[in-house]
Short mmCIF file of N, CA and C in Angstrom, two decimals:
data_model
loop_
_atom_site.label_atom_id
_atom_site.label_comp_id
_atom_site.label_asym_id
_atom_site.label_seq_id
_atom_site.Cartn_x
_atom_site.Cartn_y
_atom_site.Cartn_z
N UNK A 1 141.44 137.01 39.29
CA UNK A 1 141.69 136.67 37.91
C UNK A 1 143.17 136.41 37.69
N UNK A 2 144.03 137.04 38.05
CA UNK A 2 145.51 136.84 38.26
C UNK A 2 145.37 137.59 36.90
N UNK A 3 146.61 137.28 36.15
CA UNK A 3 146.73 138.09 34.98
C UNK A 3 146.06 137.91 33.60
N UNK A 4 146.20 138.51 32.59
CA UNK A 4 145.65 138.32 31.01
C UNK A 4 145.92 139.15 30.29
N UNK A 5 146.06 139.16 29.43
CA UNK A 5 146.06 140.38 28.31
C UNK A 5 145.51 139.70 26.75
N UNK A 6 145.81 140.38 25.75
CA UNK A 6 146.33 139.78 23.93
C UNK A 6 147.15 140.21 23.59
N UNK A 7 147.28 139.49 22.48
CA UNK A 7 148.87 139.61 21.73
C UNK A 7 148.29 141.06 21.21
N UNK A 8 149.92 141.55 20.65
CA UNK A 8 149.64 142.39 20.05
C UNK A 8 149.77 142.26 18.20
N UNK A 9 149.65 140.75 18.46
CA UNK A 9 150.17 140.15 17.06
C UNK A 9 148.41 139.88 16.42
N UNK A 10 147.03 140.03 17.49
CA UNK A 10 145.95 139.99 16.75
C UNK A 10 146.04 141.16 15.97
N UNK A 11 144.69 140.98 15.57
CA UNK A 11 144.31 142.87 14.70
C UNK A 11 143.92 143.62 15.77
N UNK A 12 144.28 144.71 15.75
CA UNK A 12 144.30 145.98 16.10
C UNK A 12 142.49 146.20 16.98
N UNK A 13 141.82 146.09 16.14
CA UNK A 13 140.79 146.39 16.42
C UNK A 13 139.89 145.02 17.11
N UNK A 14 139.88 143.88 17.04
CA UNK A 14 139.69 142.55 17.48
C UNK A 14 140.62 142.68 19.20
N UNK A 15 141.78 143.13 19.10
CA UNK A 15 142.68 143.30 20.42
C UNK A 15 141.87 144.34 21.22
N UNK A 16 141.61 145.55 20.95
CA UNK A 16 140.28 146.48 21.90
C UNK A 16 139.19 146.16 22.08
N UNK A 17 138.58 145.24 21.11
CA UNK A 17 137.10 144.62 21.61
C UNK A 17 137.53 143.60 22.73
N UNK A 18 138.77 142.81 22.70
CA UNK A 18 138.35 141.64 23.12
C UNK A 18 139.10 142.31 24.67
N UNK A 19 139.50 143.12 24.69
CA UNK A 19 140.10 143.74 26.14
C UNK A 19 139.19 144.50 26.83
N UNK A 20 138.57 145.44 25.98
CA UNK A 20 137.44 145.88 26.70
C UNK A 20 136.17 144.92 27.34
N UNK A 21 135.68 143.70 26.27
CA UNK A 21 135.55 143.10 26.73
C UNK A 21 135.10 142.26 28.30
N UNK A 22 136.78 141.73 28.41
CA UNK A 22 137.04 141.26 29.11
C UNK A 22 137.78 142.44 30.93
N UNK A 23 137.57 143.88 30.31
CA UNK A 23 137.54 144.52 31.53
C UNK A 23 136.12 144.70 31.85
N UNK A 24 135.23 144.61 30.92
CA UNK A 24 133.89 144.97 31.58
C UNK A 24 133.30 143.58 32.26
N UNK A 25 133.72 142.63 31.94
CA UNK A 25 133.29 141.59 32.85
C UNK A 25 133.95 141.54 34.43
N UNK A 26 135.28 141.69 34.56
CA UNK A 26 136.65 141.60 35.65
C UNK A 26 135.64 142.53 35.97
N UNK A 27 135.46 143.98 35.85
CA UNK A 27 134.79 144.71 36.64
C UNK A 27 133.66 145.01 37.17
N UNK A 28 132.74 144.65 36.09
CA UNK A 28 131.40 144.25 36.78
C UNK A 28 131.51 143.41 37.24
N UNK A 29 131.93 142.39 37.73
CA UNK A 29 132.29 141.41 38.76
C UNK A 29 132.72 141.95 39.57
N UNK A 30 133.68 143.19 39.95
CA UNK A 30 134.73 143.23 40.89
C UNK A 30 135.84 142.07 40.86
N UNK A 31 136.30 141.39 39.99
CA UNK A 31 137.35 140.70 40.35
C UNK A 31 138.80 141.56 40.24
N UNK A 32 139.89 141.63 40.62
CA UNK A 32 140.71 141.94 40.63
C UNK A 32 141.75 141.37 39.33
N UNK A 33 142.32 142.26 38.92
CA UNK A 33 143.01 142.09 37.30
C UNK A 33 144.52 142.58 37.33
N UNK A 34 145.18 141.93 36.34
CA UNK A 34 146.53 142.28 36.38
C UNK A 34 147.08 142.42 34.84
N UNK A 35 147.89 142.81 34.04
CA UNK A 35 147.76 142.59 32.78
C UNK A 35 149.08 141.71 32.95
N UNK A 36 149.52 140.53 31.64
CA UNK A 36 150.53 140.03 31.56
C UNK A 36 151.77 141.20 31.46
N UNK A 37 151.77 142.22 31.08
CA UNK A 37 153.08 142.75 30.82
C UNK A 37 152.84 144.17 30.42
N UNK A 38 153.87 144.74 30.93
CA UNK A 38 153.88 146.21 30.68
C UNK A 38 154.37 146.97 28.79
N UNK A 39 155.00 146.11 28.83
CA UNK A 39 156.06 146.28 27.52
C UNK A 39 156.22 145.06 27.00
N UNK A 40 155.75 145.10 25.35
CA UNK A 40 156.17 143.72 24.64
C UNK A 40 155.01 143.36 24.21
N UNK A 41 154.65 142.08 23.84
CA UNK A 41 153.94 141.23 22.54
C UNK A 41 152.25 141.79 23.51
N UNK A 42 152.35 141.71 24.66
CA UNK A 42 151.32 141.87 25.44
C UNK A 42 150.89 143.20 26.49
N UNK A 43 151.93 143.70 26.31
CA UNK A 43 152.20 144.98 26.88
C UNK A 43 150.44 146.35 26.40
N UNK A 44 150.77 147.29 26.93
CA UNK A 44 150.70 148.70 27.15
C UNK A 44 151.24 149.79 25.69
N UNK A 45 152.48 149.65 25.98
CA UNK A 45 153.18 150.26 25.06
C UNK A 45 154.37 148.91 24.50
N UNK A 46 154.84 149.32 22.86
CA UNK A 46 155.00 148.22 22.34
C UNK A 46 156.52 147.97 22.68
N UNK A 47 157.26 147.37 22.08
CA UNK A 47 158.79 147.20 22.51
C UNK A 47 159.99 148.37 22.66
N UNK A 48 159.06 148.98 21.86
CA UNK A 48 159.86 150.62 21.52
C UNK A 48 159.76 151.75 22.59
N UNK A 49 158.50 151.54 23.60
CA UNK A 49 158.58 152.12 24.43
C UNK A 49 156.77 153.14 23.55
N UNK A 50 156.29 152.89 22.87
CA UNK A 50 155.68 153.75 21.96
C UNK A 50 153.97 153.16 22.38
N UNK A 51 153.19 154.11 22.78
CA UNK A 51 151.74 153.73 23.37
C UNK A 51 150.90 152.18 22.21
N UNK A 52 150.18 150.92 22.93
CA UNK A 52 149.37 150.76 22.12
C UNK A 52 148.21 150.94 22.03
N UNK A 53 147.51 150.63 20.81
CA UNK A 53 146.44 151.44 21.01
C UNK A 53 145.18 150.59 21.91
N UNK A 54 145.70 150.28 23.04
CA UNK A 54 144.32 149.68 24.07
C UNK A 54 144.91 150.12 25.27
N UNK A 55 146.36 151.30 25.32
CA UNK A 55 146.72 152.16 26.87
C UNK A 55 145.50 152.72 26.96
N UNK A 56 144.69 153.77 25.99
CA UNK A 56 143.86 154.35 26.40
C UNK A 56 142.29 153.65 27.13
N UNK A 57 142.22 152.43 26.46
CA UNK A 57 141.03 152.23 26.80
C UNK A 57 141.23 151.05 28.56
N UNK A 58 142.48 150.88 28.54
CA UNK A 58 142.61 150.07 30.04
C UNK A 58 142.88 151.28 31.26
N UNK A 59 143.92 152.55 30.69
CA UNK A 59 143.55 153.70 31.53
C UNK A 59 142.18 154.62 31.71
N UNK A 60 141.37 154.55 30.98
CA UNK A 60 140.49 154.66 31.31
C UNK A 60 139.17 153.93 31.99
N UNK A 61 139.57 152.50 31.88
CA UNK A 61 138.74 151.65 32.80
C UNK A 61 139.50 152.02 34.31
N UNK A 62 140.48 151.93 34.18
CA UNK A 62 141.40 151.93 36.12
C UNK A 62 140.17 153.33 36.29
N UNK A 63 140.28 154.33 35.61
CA UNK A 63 139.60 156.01 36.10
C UNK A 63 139.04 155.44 36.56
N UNK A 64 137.73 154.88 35.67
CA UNK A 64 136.33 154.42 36.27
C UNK A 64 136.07 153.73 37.72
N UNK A 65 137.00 152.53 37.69
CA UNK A 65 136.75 151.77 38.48
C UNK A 65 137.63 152.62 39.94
N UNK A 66 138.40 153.46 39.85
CA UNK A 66 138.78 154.18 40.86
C UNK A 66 137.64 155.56 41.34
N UNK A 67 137.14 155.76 40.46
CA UNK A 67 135.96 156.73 40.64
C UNK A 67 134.96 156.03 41.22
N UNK A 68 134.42 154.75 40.91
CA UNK A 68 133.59 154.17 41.39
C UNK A 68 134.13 153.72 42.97
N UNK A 69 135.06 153.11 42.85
CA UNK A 69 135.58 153.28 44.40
C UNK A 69 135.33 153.74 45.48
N UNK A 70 135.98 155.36 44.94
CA UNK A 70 135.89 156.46 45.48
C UNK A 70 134.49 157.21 46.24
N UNK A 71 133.46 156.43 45.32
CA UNK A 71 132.16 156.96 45.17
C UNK A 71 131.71 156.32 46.61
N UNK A 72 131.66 154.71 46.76
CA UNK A 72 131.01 154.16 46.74
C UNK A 72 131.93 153.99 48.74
N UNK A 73 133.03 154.82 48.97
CA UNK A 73 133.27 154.81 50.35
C UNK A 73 132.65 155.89 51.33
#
């Protein structure tokens, strides 16, 4: 897949559907994923250094898909 993310300039709640989304496809596929950016418009956490609110739901897909991993060697 190379990279992707959303702005953080959608709504709030439209930005977690459409990420979750798009990790449950990358992963039920197995494709391999990257996000555009750690920090900033597309980031993790926002310019300030301050969590957004879709860290939790992309760290908790990595768990999964590392648990499943894990499982499945």
């Amino acid at each position: 897949c190379s990279e992707w993310g959303c702005s953080i300039q959608a709504r709030p709640h439209l930005r977690q559907q459409w990420m979750a989304d798009a990790l449950e496809v990358l992963t039920a596929n197995r494709i391999p994923w990257g996000l555009w950016a750690y920090r900033g418009d597309f980031g993790l956490v926002d310019r300030g250094g301050q969590p957004s609110p879709v860290l939790d739901l992309v760290l908790r897909r990595v768990r999964q898909m590392n648990g499943a991993l894990a499982a499945s060697r």
